[in-house]
Tab-separated table of C-alpha atoms in Angstrom:
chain	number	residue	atom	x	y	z
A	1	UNK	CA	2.460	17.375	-2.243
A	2	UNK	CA	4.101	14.130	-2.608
A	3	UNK	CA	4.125	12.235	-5.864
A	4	UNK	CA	5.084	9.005	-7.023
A	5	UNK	CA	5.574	7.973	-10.149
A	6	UNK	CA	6.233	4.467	-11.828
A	7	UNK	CA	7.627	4.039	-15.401
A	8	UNK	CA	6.761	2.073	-17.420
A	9	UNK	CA	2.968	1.348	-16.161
A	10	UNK	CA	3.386	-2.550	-18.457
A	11	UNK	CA	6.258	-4.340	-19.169
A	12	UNK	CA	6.663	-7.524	-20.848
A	13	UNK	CA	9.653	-9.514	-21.029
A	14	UNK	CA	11.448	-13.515	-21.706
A	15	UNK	CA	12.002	-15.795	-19.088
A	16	UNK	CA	15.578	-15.472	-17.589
A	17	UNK	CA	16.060	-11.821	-18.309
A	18	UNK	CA	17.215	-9.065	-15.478
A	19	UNK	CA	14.754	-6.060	-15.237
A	20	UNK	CA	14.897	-2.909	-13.764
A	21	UNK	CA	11.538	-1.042	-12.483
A	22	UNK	CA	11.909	2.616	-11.889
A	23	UNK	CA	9.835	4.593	-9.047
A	24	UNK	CA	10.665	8.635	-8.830
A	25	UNK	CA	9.248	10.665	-5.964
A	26	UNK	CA	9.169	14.434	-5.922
A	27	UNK	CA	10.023	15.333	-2.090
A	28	UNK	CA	13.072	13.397	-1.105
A	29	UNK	CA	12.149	14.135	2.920
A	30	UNK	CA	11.584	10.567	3.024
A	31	UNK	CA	12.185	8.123	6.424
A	32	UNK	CA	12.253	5.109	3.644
A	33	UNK	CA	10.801	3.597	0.545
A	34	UNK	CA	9.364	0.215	-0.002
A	35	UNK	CA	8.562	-2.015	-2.533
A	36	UNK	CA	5.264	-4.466	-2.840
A	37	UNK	CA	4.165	-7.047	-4.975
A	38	UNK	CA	0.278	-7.602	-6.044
A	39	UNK	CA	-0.650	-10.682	-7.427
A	40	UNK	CA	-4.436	-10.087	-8.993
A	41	UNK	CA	-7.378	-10.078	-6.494
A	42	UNK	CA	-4.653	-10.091	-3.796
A	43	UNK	CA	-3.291	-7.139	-0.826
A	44	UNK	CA	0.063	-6.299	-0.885
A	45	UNK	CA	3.198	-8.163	-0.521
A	46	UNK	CA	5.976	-6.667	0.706
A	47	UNK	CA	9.544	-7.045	-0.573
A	48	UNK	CA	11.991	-4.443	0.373
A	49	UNK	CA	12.048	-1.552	2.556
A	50	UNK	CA	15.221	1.304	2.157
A	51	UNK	CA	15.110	3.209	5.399
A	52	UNK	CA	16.976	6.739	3.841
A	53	UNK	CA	20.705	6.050	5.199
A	54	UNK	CA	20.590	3.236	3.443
A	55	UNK	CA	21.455	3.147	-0.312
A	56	UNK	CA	20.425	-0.492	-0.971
A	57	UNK	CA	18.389	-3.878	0.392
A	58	UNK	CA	18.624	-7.097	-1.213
A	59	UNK	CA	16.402	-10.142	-0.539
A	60	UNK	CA	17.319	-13.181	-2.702
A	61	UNK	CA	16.773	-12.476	-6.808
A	62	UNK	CA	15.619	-8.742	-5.315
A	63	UNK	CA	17.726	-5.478	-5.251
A	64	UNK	CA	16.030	-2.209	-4.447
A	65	UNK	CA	18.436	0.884	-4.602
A	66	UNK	CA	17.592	4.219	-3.072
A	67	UNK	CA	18.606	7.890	-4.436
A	68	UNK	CA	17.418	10.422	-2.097
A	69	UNK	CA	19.097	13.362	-3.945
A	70	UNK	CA	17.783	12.794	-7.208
A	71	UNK	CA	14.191	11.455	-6.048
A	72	UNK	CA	14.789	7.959	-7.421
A	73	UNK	CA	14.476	4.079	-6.259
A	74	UNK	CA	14.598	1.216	-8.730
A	75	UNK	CA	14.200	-2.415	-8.249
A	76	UNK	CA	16.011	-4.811	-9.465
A	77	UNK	CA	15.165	-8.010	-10.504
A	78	UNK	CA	17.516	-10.776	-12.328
A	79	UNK	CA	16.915	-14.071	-13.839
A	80	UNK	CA	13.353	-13.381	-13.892
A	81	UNK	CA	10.791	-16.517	-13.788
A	82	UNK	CA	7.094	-16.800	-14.750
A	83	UNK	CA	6.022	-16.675	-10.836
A	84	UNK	CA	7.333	-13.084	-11.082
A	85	UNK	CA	4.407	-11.682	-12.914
A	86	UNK	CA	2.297	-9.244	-11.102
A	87	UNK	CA	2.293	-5.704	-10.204
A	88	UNK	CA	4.825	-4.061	-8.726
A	89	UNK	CA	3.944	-0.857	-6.275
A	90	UNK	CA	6.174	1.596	-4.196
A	91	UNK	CA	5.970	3.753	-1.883
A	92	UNK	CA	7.197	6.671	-0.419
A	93	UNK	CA	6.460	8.857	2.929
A	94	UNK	CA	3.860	11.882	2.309
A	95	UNK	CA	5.041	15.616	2.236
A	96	UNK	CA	7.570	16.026	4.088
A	97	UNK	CA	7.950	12.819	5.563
A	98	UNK	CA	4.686	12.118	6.698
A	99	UNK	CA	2.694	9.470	7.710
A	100	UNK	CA	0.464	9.823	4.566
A	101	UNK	CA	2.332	7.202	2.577
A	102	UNK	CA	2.039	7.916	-1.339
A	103	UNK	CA	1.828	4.973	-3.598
A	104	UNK	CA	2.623	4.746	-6.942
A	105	UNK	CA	0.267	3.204	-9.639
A	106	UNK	CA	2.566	0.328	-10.531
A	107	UNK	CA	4.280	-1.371	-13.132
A	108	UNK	CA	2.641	-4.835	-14.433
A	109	UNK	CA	5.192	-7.406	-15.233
A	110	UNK	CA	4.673	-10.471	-17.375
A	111	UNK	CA	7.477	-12.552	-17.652
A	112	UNK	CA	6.462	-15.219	-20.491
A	113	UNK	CA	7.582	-18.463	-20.563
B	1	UNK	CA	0.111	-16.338	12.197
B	2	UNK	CA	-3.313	-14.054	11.564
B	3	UNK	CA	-1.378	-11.026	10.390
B	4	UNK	CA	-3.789	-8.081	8.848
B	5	UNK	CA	-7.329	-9.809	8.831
B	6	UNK	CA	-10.431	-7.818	6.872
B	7	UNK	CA	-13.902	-8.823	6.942
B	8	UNK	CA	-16.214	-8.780	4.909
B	9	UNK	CA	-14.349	-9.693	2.150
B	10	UNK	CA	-17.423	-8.989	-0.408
B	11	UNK	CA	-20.306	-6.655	-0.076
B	12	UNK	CA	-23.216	-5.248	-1.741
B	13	UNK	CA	-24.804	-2.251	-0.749
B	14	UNK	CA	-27.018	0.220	-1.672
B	15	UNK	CA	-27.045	3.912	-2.472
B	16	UNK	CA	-27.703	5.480	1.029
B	17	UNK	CA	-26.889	2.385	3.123
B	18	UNK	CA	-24.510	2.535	6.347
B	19	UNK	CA	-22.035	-0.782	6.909
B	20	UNK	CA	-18.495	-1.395	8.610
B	21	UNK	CA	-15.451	-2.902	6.911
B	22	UNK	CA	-13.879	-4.448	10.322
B	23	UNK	CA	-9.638	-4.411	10.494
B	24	UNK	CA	-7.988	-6.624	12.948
B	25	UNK	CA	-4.038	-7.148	13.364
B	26	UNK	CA	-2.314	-9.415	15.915
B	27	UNK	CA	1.359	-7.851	15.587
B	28	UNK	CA	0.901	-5.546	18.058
B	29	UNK	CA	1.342	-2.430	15.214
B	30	UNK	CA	1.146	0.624	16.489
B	31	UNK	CA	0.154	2.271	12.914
B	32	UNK	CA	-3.068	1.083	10.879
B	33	UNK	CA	-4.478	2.982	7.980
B	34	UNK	CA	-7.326	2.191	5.444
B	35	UNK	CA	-6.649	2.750	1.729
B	36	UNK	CA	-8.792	2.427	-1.280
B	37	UNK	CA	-7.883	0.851	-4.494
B	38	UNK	CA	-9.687	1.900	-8.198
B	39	UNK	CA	-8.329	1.422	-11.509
B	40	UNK	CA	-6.020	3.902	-12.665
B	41	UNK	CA	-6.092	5.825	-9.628
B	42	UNK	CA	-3.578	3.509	-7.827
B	43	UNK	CA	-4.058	3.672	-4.042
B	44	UNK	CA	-4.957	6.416	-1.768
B	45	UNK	CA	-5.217	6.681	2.188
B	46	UNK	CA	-8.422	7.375	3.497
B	47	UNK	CA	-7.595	7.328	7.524
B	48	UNK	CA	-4.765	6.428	9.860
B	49	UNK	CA	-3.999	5.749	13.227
B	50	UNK	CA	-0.650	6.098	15.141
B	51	UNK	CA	-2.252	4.718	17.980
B	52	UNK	CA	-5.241	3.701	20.125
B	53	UNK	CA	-7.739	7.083	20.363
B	54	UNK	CA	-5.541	8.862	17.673
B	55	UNK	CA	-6.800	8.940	13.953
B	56	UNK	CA	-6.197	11.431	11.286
B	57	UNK	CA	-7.553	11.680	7.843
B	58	UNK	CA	-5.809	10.647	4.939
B	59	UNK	CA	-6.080	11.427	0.800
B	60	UNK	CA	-9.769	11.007	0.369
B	61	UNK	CA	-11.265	11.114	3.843
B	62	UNK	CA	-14.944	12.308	2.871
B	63	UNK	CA	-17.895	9.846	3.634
B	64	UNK	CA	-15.870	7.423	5.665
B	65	UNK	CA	-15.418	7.163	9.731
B	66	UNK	CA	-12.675	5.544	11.630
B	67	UNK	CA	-11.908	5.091	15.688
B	68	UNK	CA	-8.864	3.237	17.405
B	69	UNK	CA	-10.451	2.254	20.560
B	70	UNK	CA	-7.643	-0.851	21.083
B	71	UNK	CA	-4.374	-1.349	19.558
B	72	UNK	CA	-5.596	-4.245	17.318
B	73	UNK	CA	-8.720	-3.236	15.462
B	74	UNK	CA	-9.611	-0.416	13.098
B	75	UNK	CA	-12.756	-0.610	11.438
B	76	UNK	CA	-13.603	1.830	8.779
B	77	UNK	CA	-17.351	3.385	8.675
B	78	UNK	CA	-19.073	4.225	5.339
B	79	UNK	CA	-21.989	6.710	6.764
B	80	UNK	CA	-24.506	6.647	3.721
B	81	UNK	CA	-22.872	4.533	0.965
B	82	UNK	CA	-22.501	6.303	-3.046
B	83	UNK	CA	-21.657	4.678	-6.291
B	84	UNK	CA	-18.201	6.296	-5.635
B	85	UNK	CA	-17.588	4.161	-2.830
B	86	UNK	CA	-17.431	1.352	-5.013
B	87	UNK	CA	-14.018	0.067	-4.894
B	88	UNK	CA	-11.245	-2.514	-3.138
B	89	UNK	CA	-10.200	-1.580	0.494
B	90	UNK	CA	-7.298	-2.482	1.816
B	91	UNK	CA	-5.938	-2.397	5.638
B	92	UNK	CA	-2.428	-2.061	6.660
B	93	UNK	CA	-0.240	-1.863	9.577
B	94	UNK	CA	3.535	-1.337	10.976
B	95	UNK	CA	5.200	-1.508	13.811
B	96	UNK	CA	6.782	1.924	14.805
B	97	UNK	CA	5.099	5.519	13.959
B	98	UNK	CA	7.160	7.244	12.130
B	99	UNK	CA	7.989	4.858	8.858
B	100	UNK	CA	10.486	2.590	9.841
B	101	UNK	CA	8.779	-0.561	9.609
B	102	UNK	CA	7.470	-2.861	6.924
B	103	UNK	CA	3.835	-2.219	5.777
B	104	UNK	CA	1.536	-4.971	6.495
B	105	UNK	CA	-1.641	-5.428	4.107
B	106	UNK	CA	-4.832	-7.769	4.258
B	107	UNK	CA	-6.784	-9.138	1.557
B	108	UNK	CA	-8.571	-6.641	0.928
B	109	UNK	CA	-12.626	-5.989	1.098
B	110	UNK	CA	-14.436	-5.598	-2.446
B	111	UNK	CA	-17.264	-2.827	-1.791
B	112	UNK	CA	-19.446	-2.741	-4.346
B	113	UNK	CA	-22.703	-0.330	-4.059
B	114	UNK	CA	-25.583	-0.073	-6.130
């Protein structure tokens, strides 16, 4: 069975800093990963999808890197701002690549002022 | 530009009552799924749909009905509502049917039953 996993599940850090959020999936039969953003009382946003020849997708401040062999993603943020606090999900294809996408419970990023 | 629209987005139920959370998407997806959201527990797929007349169950299936009888909507059943049934439900879609494209989420419906 699939499992994602997102470490850590809070972060806190200054305006302006670069961050890294880490997502690790145990079957790496994956099509592609993708990254959301949840503001609170909100659906999901995405913000990167890695189809699995890629290795990495980059949309402005945002850089999500893929590592099928070792069952890893992370994304990368830099020069992070106050309007980048909320929760950060991935998500990665079921068991062997299957439609059942598998989430992972998040990290929570405040980015104080 | 609609995108992934859910309705109701509040409801109030109680134990033993039947309602439907309705799904609507004007991309054309070919893929829609339902997912629940509860603290701690993340997200999990209930159903999905590859197409029109083809669902399959997802994570946590039990008490809930779907049907694809057109490409755009996918409402989601709750037979006899439970306390456990409490939670935020979300609707998605992609184009595509075998994870290439972007997921696609609405605002979600809070459930709440009594």
């Amino acid at each position: 069975k699939q499992e994602v996993t997102q470490i850590p599940a809070a972060l806190s850090v200054p305006e302006g800093e670069n961050l890294v959020l880490n997502c690790s999936f145990t079957d790496s039969a994956i099509y592609n990963l993708q990254w959301f953003r949840q503001d609170p009382g909100k659906g999901l946003t995405s913000l990167l999808l890695i189809q699995s020849s890629q290795r990495e997708q980059t949309s402005g401040r945002l850089n999500a890197s893929l590592d099928k062999s070792s069952g890893r993603s992370t994304l990368y943020i830099a020069a992070s701002q106050p309007g980048d606090s909320a929760t950060y999900l991935c998500a990665a294809d079921g068991q062997g690549g299957s439609e059942k996408l598998v989430f992972g419970k998040g990290t929570k990023l405040t980015v104080n002022p | 530009n609609a995108g992934v629209t859910q309705t109701p987005k509040f409801q109030v139920l109680k134990t033993g009552q039947s309602m439907t959370l309705q799904c609507a998407q004007d991309m054309n997806h070919e893929y829609m799924s339902w997912y629940r959201q509860d603290p701690g527990m993340g997200l999990r797929l209930i159903h999905y749909s590859v197409g029109a007349g083809i669902t399959d169950q997802g994570e946590v299936p039990n008490g809930y009905n779907v049907s694809r009888s057109t490409t755009e909507d996918f409402p989601l059943r709750l037979l006899s509502a439970a306390p456990s049934q409490t939670s935020v439900y979300f609707c998605a879609s992609r184009k595509g049917t075998r994870n290439t494209g972007e997921l696609f989420f609405g605002e979600g419906s809070r459930l709440t039953v009594l």
